[in-house]
Amino acid sequence: MTGSKKKGVTLLLLLFLLFPARNVSALAVEADSKKFAIDVDLNIPNSEKVYNTQISLYHVATAEIDETGNLHMKPIKLYEDLVFDNYTEDKASSLLEELCGRLQQPGSVPDANLKLAPVKEEKPGIDGKIHFDHLEAGVYLLMKWENAEPASLKMLPTMVYLPSYQHESDRWEYTATVIPKFDWQPDKQPDQPTTVPDTKLPQTGMVQWPVPVLVLAGLLLIVIGYRLHGRER
């Protein structure tokens, strides 16, 4: 092998060795940047109306690049016993239940005592959407608290990964669009007063005290009639 060929092979090997390192470095810069965003669409389908309610955004895990160049989601201290990597749909309900169960409703305790405060709380704009901008990479939780009007509007909590990998386009997406699932709950009926049944039986028929009086009156009339009849004789 000539000297020029040896130099060429050495250069190619060097490029192959540097390529993974450059990928890790580039992805690390992207993961640490604040150019991620979540767009929450609150437009009511087939209508010009909007779910005009406040949505709370929580940052529950941060994104890190491990030594192999893979993206890893590291949970914050409140959820350090939970696993966010290799997320699948069958784990969604149990994971969401754990996430929501450990949160405290803002205003229920002093802000200093909140286990985790929301990153942002916003309502939809004129386009019917909430734009959570300038976010860091990681896992986020979207939820509507019961004290957010309208109280009868319930929302299924939603978990969002940033960035998210799109297999169809073979690229990372830095903005996630979320269409929450809402449900209207019937208004609670006011408590009806409890009716205490009357233990006394209703009075029916004739009262008992006139019976002796009527008997005496009848006997008196018989006596008077008998005397009058005797006089006529």
PDB file of C-alpha atoms in Angstrom, residues 5-232:
ATOM      1  CA  LYS A   5      -3.301   5.392   0.149  1.00  0.00           C
ATOM      2  CA  LYS A   6      -2.301   4.838   3.750  1.00  0.00           C
ATOM      3  CA  LYS A   7      -2.987   8.500   4.522  1.00  0.00           C
ATOM      4  CA  GLY A   8      -6.405   8.247   2.843  1.00  0.00           C
ATOM      5  CA  VAL A   9      -7.444   5.169   4.833  1.00  0.00           C
ATOM      6  CA  THR A  10      -6.203   6.760   8.061  1.00  0.00           C
ATOM      7  CA  LEU A  11      -8.269   9.904   7.328  1.00  0.00           C
ATOM      8  CA  LEU A  12     -11.415   7.850   6.679  1.00  0.00           C
ATOM      9  CA  LEU A  13     -10.955   5.928   9.914  1.00  0.00           C
ATOM     10  CA  LEU A  14     -10.480   9.182  11.780  1.00  0.00           C
ATOM     11  CA  LEU A  15     -13.695  10.588  10.314  1.00  0.00           C
ATOM     12  CA  PHE A  16     -15.657   7.467  11.289  1.00  0.00           C
ATOM     13  CA  LEU A  17     -14.311   7.711  14.814  1.00  0.00           C
ATOM     14  CA  LEU A  18     -15.172  11.397  15.105  1.00  0.00           C
ATOM     15  CA  PHE A  19     -18.666  11.112  13.593  1.00  0.00           C
ATOM     16  CA  PRO A  20     -20.378   9.573  16.652  1.00  0.00           C
ATOM     17  CA  ALA A  21     -18.708  12.123  18.908  1.00  0.00           C
ATOM     18  CA  ARG A  22     -19.976  14.963  16.743  1.00  0.00           C
ATOM     19  CA  ASN A  23     -23.481  13.474  16.786  1.00  0.00           C
ATOM     20  CA  VAL A  24     -23.503  13.244  20.582  1.00  0.00           C
ATOM     21  CA  SER A  25     -22.176  16.786  20.925  1.00  0.00           C
ATOM     22  CA  ALA A  26     -24.729  18.216  18.489  1.00  0.00           C
ATOM     23  CA  LEU A  27     -27.637  16.388  20.091  1.00  0.00           C
ATOM     24  CA  ALA A  28     -26.473  17.460  23.545  1.00  0.00           C
ATOM     25  CA  VAL A  29     -26.536  21.089  22.444  1.00  0.00           C
ATOM     26  CA  GLU A  30     -30.024  20.631  21.036  1.00  0.00           C
ATOM     27  CA  ALA A  31     -31.263  18.927  24.216  1.00  0.00           C
ATOM     28  CA  ASP A  32     -29.909  21.704  26.414  1.00  0.00           C
ATOM     29  CA  SER A  33     -31.374  24.511  24.336  1.00  0.00           C
ATOM     30  CA  LYS A  34     -34.668  26.246  25.085  1.00  0.00           C
ATOM     31  CA  LYS A  35     -36.136  26.115  21.621  1.00  0.00           C
ATOM     32  CA  PHE A  36     -38.704  23.422  22.344  1.00  0.00           C
ATOM     33  CA  ALA A  37     -42.436  24.163  22.426  1.00  0.00           C
ATOM     34  CA  ILE A  38     -45.860  22.615  23.051  1.00  0.00           C
ATOM     35  CA  ASP A  39     -48.953  23.838  21.225  1.00  0.00           C
ATOM     36  CA  VAL A  40     -52.227  22.896  22.940  1.00  0.00           C
ATOM     37  CA  ASP A  41     -55.235  23.052  20.600  1.00  0.00           C
ATOM     38  CA  LEU A  42     -58.392  23.927  22.571  1.00  0.00           C
ATOM     39  CA  ASN A  43     -60.693  24.518  19.615  1.00  0.00           C
ATOM     40  CA  ILE A  44     -63.914  22.508  19.918  1.00  0.00           C
ATOM     41  CA  PRO A  45     -64.221  20.170  16.896  1.00  0.00           C
ATOM     42  CA  ASN A  46     -66.915  21.091  14.357  1.00  0.00           C
ATOM     43  CA  SER A  47     -67.564  24.345  16.175  1.00  0.00           C
ATOM     44  CA  GLU A  48     -66.345  27.924  16.334  1.00  0.00           C
ATOM     45  CA  LYS A  49     -66.160  27.746  20.125  1.00  0.00           C
ATOM     46  CA  VAL A  50     -63.107  27.139  22.300  1.00  0.00           C
ATOM     47  CA  TYR A  51     -62.513  25.314  25.566  1.00  0.00           C
ATOM     48  CA  ASN A  52     -61.716  28.517  27.435  1.00  0.00           C
ATOM     49  CA  THR A  53     -59.947  27.066  30.440  1.00  0.00           C
ATOM     50  CA  GLN A  54     -56.559  27.257  32.134  1.00  0.00           C
ATOM     51  CA  ILE A  55     -54.007  24.501  31.530  1.00  0.00           C
ATOM     52  CA  SER A  56     -51.106  23.835  33.909  1.00  0.00           C
ATOM     53  CA  LEU A  57     -47.747  22.662  32.546  1.00  0.00           C
ATOM     54  CA  TYR A  58     -45.370  20.579  34.693  1.00  0.00           C
ATOM     55  CA  HIS A  59     -41.774  19.573  33.882  1.00  0.00           C
ATOM     56  CA  VAL A  60     -41.438  16.029  35.268  1.00  0.00           C
ATOM     57  CA  ALA A  61     -38.223  14.764  33.631  1.00  0.00           C
ATOM     58  CA  THR A  62     -35.148  16.305  32.019  1.00  0.00           C
ATOM     59  CA  ALA A  63     -33.415  15.144  28.845  1.00  0.00           C
ATOM     60  CA  GLU A  64     -29.838  13.895  28.929  1.00  0.00           C
ATOM     61  CA  ILE A  65     -27.484  12.305  26.419  1.00  0.00           C
ATOM     62  CA  ASP A  66     -25.796   9.166  27.724  1.00  0.00           C
ATOM     63  CA  GLU A  67     -22.322   7.909  26.797  1.00  0.00           C
ATOM     64  CA  THR A  68     -23.728   5.938  23.856  1.00  0.00           C
ATOM     65  CA  GLY A  69     -25.351   9.022  22.341  1.00  0.00           C
ATOM     66  CA  ASN A  70     -28.902   7.977  23.222  1.00  0.00           C
ATOM     67  CA  LEU A  71     -31.465  10.372  24.599  1.00  0.00           C
ATOM     68  CA  HIS A  72     -32.356   9.586  28.216  1.00  0.00           C
ATOM     69  CA  MET A  73     -35.198  11.079  30.271  1.00  0.00           C
ATOM     70  CA  LYS A  74     -34.122  11.606  33.878  1.00  0.00           C
ATOM     71  CA  PRO A  75     -37.042  12.103  36.292  1.00  0.00           C
ATOM     72  CA  ILE A  76     -36.992  14.972  38.758  1.00  0.00           C
ATOM     73  CA  LYS A  77     -36.672  14.207  42.485  1.00  0.00           C
ATOM     74  CA  LEU A  78     -40.434  13.907  43.059  1.00  0.00           C
ATOM     75  CA  TYR A  79     -40.604  11.074  40.500  1.00  0.00           C
ATOM     76  CA  GLU A  80     -37.129   9.578  40.825  1.00  0.00           C
ATOM     77  CA  ASP A  81     -38.580   6.084  41.356  1.00  0.00           C
ATOM     78  CA  LEU A  82     -40.416   6.181  38.016  1.00  0.00           C
ATOM     79  CA  VAL A  83     -39.082   5.202  34.592  1.00  0.00           C
ATOM     80  CA  PHE A  84     -39.750   7.461  31.596  1.00  0.00           C
ATOM     81  CA  ASP A  85     -37.547   5.699  29.052  1.00  0.00           C
ATOM     82  CA  ASN A  86     -38.986   3.065  26.703  1.00  0.00           C
ATOM     83  CA  TYR A  87     -42.402   4.611  27.155  1.00  0.00           C
ATOM     84  CA  THR A  88     -45.286   2.627  25.667  1.00  0.00           C
ATOM     85  CA  GLU A  89     -49.030   3.233  25.472  1.00  0.00           C
ATOM     86  CA  ASP A  90     -49.839   0.350  27.818  1.00  0.00           C
ATOM     87  CA  LYS A  91     -47.889   2.132  30.561  1.00  0.00           C
ATOM     88  CA  ALA A  92     -49.681   5.423  30.038  1.00  0.00           C
ATOM     89  CA  SER A  93     -52.545   5.071  32.507  1.00  0.00           C
ATOM     90  CA  SER A  94     -50.429   3.840  35.436  1.00  0.00           C
ATOM     91  CA  LEU A  95     -47.677   6.402  34.821  1.00  0.00           C
ATOM     92  CA  LEU A  96     -50.142   9.288  34.518  1.00  0.00           C
ATOM     93  CA  GLU A  97     -51.890   8.157  37.700  1.00  0.00           C
ATOM     94  CA  GLU A  98     -48.584   8.281  39.579  1.00  0.00           C
ATOM     95  CA  LEU A  99     -47.692  11.680  38.152  1.00  0.00           C
ATOM     96  CA  CYS A 100     -51.019  13.314  39.000  1.00  0.00           C
ATOM     97  CA  GLY A 101     -51.379  11.605  42.376  1.00  0.00           C
ATOM     98  CA  ARG A 102     -48.253  13.270  43.768  1.00  0.00           C
ATOM     99  CA  LEU A 103     -49.151  16.783  42.669  1.00  0.00           C
ATOM    100  CA  GLN A 104     -50.910  19.365  44.824  1.00  0.00           C
ATOM    101  CA  GLN A 105     -53.497  21.743  43.477  1.00  0.00           C
ATOM    102  CA  PRO A 106     -52.109  25.298  43.381  1.00  0.00           C
ATOM    103  CA  GLY A 107     -53.746  27.310  46.141  1.00  0.00           C
ATOM    104  CA  SER A 108     -54.477  24.262  48.301  1.00  0.00           C
ATOM    105  CA  VAL A 109     -51.238  24.879  50.224  1.00  0.00           C
ATOM    106  CA  PRO A 110     -48.844  27.850  50.387  1.00  0.00           C
ATOM    107  CA  ASP A 111     -46.703  28.147  47.271  1.00  0.00           C
ATOM    108  CA  ALA A 112     -43.559  27.489  49.329  1.00  0.00           C
ATOM    109  CA  ASN A 113     -44.972  24.110  50.386  1.00  0.00           C
ATOM    110  CA  LEU A 114     -45.877  22.872  46.908  1.00  0.00           C
ATOM    111  CA  LYS A 115     -44.089  19.639  46.054  1.00  0.00           C
ATOM    112  CA  LEU A 116     -43.932  20.776  42.436  1.00  0.00           C
ATOM    113  CA  ALA A 117     -45.071  24.099  41.013  1.00  0.00           C
ATOM    114  CA  PRO A 118     -46.280  24.369  37.409  1.00  0.00           C
ATOM    115  CA  VAL A 119     -43.805  25.771  34.915  1.00  0.00           C
ATOM    116  CA  LYS A 120     -46.571  27.778  33.285  1.00  0.00           C
ATOM    117  CA  GLU A 121     -50.355  28.223  33.513  1.00  0.00           C
ATOM    118  CA  GLU A 122     -52.117  29.726  30.521  1.00  0.00           C
ATOM    119  CA  LYS A 123     -55.446  30.073  28.703  1.00  0.00           C
ATOM    120  CA  PRO A 124     -55.987  29.898  24.914  1.00  0.00           C
ATOM    121  CA  GLY A 125     -55.335  32.928  22.754  1.00  0.00           C
ATOM    122  CA  ILE A 126     -57.394  34.306  19.873  1.00  0.00           C
ATOM    123  CA  ASP A 127     -56.405  31.297  17.748  1.00  0.00           C
ATOM    124  CA  GLY A 128     -57.888  28.924  20.312  1.00  0.00           C
ATOM    125  CA  LYS A 129     -54.469  27.539  21.233  1.00  0.00           C
ATOM    126  CA  ILE A 130     -51.998  27.746  24.085  1.00  0.00           C
ATOM    127  CA  HIS A 131     -48.389  28.139  22.997  1.00  0.00           C
ATOM    128  CA  PHE A 132     -45.927  27.000  25.655  1.00  0.00           C
ATOM    129  CA  ASP A 133     -42.674  28.325  24.180  1.00  0.00           C
ATOM    130  CA  HIS A 134     -38.999  28.432  25.206  1.00  0.00           C
ATOM    131  CA  LEU A 135     -39.068  25.054  26.914  1.00  0.00           C
ATOM    132  CA  GLU A 136     -36.194  22.743  27.744  1.00  0.00           C
ATOM    133  CA  ALA A 137     -36.030  19.182  26.487  1.00  0.00           C
ATOM    134  CA  GLY A 138     -37.663  16.588  28.696  1.00  0.00           C
ATOM    135  CA  VAL A 139     -41.043  15.165  29.679  1.00  0.00           C
ATOM    136  CA  TYR A 140     -43.990  17.434  30.435  1.00  0.00           C
ATOM    137  CA  LEU A 141     -47.400  16.911  31.999  1.00  0.00           C
ATOM    138  CA  LEU A 142     -50.456  18.881  30.902  1.00  0.00           C
ATOM    139  CA  MET A 143     -53.451  18.972  33.215  1.00  0.00           C
ATOM    140  CA  LYS A 144     -56.517  21.000  34.180  1.00  0.00           C
ATOM    141  CA  TRP A 145     -57.253  21.412  37.867  1.00  0.00           C
ATOM    142  CA  GLU A 146     -60.810  21.253  39.195  1.00  0.00           C
ATOM    143  CA  ASN A 147     -60.701  24.859  40.399  1.00  0.00           C
ATOM    144  CA  ALA A 148     -60.034  26.084  36.856  1.00  0.00           C
ATOM    145  CA  GLU A 149     -63.287  27.277  35.321  1.00  0.00           C
ATOM    146  CA  PRO A 150     -65.492  25.829  34.028  1.00  0.00           C
ATOM    147  CA  ALA A 151     -65.503  23.354  36.919  1.00  0.00           C
ATOM    148  CA  SER A 152     -67.743  20.907  35.043  1.00  0.00           C
ATOM    149  CA  LEU A 153     -65.165  20.565  32.253  1.00  0.00           C
ATOM    150  CA  LYS A 154     -62.838  17.622  32.841  1.00  0.00           C
ATOM    151  CA  MET A 155     -59.609  17.001  30.914  1.00  0.00           C
ATOM    152  CA  LEU A 156     -57.619  13.805  30.597  1.00  0.00           C
ATOM    153  CA  PRO A 157     -54.002  14.572  31.680  1.00  0.00           C
ATOM    154  CA  THR A 158     -51.497  14.360  28.839  1.00  0.00           C
ATOM    155  CA  MET A 159     -47.787  13.545  28.855  1.00  0.00           C
ATOM    156  CA  VAL A 160     -45.511  15.074  26.204  1.00  0.00           C
ATOM    157  CA  TYR A 161     -41.929  14.131  25.264  1.00  0.00           C
ATOM    158  CA  LEU A 162     -39.584  16.790  23.864  1.00  0.00           C
ATOM    159  CA  PRO A 163     -37.979  16.177  21.479  1.00  0.00           C
ATOM    160  CA  SER A 164     -40.062  13.452  19.877  1.00  0.00           C
ATOM    161  CA  TYR A 165     -38.778  11.209  17.120  1.00  0.00           C
ATOM    162  CA  GLN A 166     -40.925  10.901  13.991  1.00  0.00           C
ATOM    163  CA  HIS A 167     -40.309   7.585  12.268  1.00  0.00           C
ATOM    164  CA  GLU A 168     -42.133   8.612   9.087  1.00  0.00           C
ATOM    165  CA  SER A 169     -39.878  11.577   8.422  1.00  0.00           C
ATOM    166  CA  ASP A 170     -36.861  10.088  10.251  1.00  0.00           C
ATOM    167  CA  ARG A 171     -36.197  13.247  12.245  1.00  0.00           C
ATOM    168  CA  TRP A 172     -36.531  14.830  15.666  1.00  0.00           C
ATOM    169  CA  GLU A 173     -39.446  17.213  16.267  1.00  0.00           C
ATOM    170  CA  TYR A 174     -38.920  20.110  18.667  1.00  0.00           C
ATOM    171  CA  THR A 175     -42.560  21.252  18.776  1.00  0.00           C
ATOM    172  CA  ALA A 176     -45.385  18.977  19.886  1.00  0.00           C
ATOM    173  CA  THR A 177     -49.040  19.652  19.061  1.00  0.00           C
ATOM    174  CA  VAL A 178     -51.496  18.316  21.626  1.00  0.00           C
ATOM    175  CA  ILE A 179     -55.284  17.988  21.316  1.00  0.00           C
ATOM    176  CA  PRO A 180     -56.514  17.182  24.838  1.00  0.00           C
ATOM    177  CA  LYS A 181     -59.535  14.990  25.502  1.00  0.00           C
ATOM    178  CA  PHE A 182     -62.303  16.846  27.311  1.00  0.00           C
ATOM    179  CA  ASP A 183     -65.554  15.719  28.894  1.00  0.00           C
ATOM    180  CA  TRP A 184     -68.426  17.727  30.326  1.00  0.00           C
ATOM    181  CA  GLN A 185     -69.635  16.468  33.699  1.00  0.00           C
ATOM    182  CA  PRO A 186     -73.262  17.045  34.762  1.00  0.00           C
ATOM    183  CA  ASP A 187     -73.749  19.742  37.346  1.00  0.00           C
ATOM    184  CA  LYS A 188     -74.212  18.497  40.882  1.00  0.00           C
ATOM    185  CA  GLN A 189     -77.780  18.726  42.094  1.00  0.00           C
ATOM    186  CA  PRO A 190     -78.257  20.622  45.364  1.00  0.00           C
ATOM    187  CA  ASP A 191     -78.805  18.409  48.360  1.00  0.00           C
ATOM    188  CA  GLN A 192     -82.495  17.815  48.952  1.00  0.00           C
ATOM    189  CA  PRO A 193     -83.753  18.275  52.539  1.00  0.00           C
ATOM    190  CA  THR A 194     -84.336  15.007  54.297  1.00  0.00           C
ATOM    191  CA  THR A 195     -87.993  14.379  55.108  1.00  0.00           C
ATOM    192  CA  VAL A 196     -88.530  12.786  58.528  1.00  0.00           C
ATOM    193  CA  PRO A 197     -91.520  10.467  58.410  1.00  0.00           C
ATOM    194  CA  ASP A 198     -94.296  11.190  60.919  1.00  0.00           C
ATOM    195  CA  THR A 199     -94.544   8.257  63.313  1.00  0.00           C
ATOM    196  CA  LYS A 200     -98.052   9.284  64.417  1.00  0.00           C
ATOM    197  CA  LEU A 201    -100.884   7.652  62.515  1.00  0.00           C
ATOM    198  CA  PRO A 202    -103.383  10.073  60.988  1.00  0.00           C
ATOM    199  CA  GLN A 203    -106.734  10.491  62.804  1.00  0.00           C
ATOM    200  CA  THR A 204    -109.493   8.719  60.891  1.00  0.00           C
ATOM    201  CA  GLY A 205    -113.245   8.260  61.522  1.00  0.00           C
ATOM    202  CA  MET A 206    -115.182   9.898  64.343  1.00  0.00           C
ATOM    203  CA  VAL A 207    -113.584  10.844  67.613  1.00  0.00           C
ATOM    204  CA  GLN A 208    -114.529   8.616  70.548  1.00  0.00           C
ATOM    205  CA  TRP A 209    -115.758  11.161  73.150  1.00  0.00           C
ATOM    206  CA  PRO A 210    -119.221  11.945  71.583  1.00  0.00           C
ATOM    207  CA  VAL A 211    -120.338   8.265  71.793  1.00  0.00           C
ATOM    208  CA  PRO A 212    -121.338   8.278  75.517  1.00  0.00           C
ATOM    209  CA  VAL A 213    -122.993  11.660  75.065  1.00  0.00           C
ATOM    210  CA  LEU A 214    -125.084  10.366  72.196  1.00  0.00           C
ATOM    211  CA  VAL A 215    -126.097   7.270  74.196  1.00  0.00           C
ATOM    212  CA  LEU A 216    -127.236   9.415  77.141  1.00  0.00           C
ATOM    213  CA  ALA A 217    -129.074  11.770  74.826  1.00  0.00           C
ATOM    214  CA  GLY A 218    -130.870   8.810  73.251  1.00  0.00           C
ATOM    215  CA  LEU A 219    -131.919   7.404  76.619  1.00  0.00           C
ATOM    216  CA  LEU A 220    -133.159  10.834  77.684  1.00  0.00           C
ATOM    217  CA  LEU A 221    -135.282  11.122  74.564  1.00  0.00           C
ATOM    218  CA  ILE A 222    -136.738   7.654  75.220  1.00  0.00           C
ATOM    219  CA  VAL A 223    -137.678   8.653  78.788  1.00  0.00           C
ATOM    220  CA  ILE A 224    -139.269  11.910  77.639  1.00  0.00           C
ATOM    221  CA  GLY A 225    -141.227  10.113  74.950  1.00  0.00           C
ATOM    222  CA  TYR A 226    -142.409   7.481  77.392  1.00  0.00           C
ATOM    223  CA  ARG A 227    -143.721  10.137  79.823  1.00  0.00           C
ATOM    224  CA  LEU A 228    -145.500  12.068  77.095  1.00  0.00           C
ATOM    225  CA  HIS A 229    -147.129   8.881  75.923  1.00  0.00           C
ATOM    226  CA  GLY A 230    -148.314   8.170  79.514  1.00  0.00           C
ATOM    227  CA  ARG A 231    -149.884  11.599  79.853  1.00  0.00           C
ATOM    228  CA  GLU A 232    -151.866  11.181  76.628  1.00  0.00           C
TER     229      GLU A 232
END
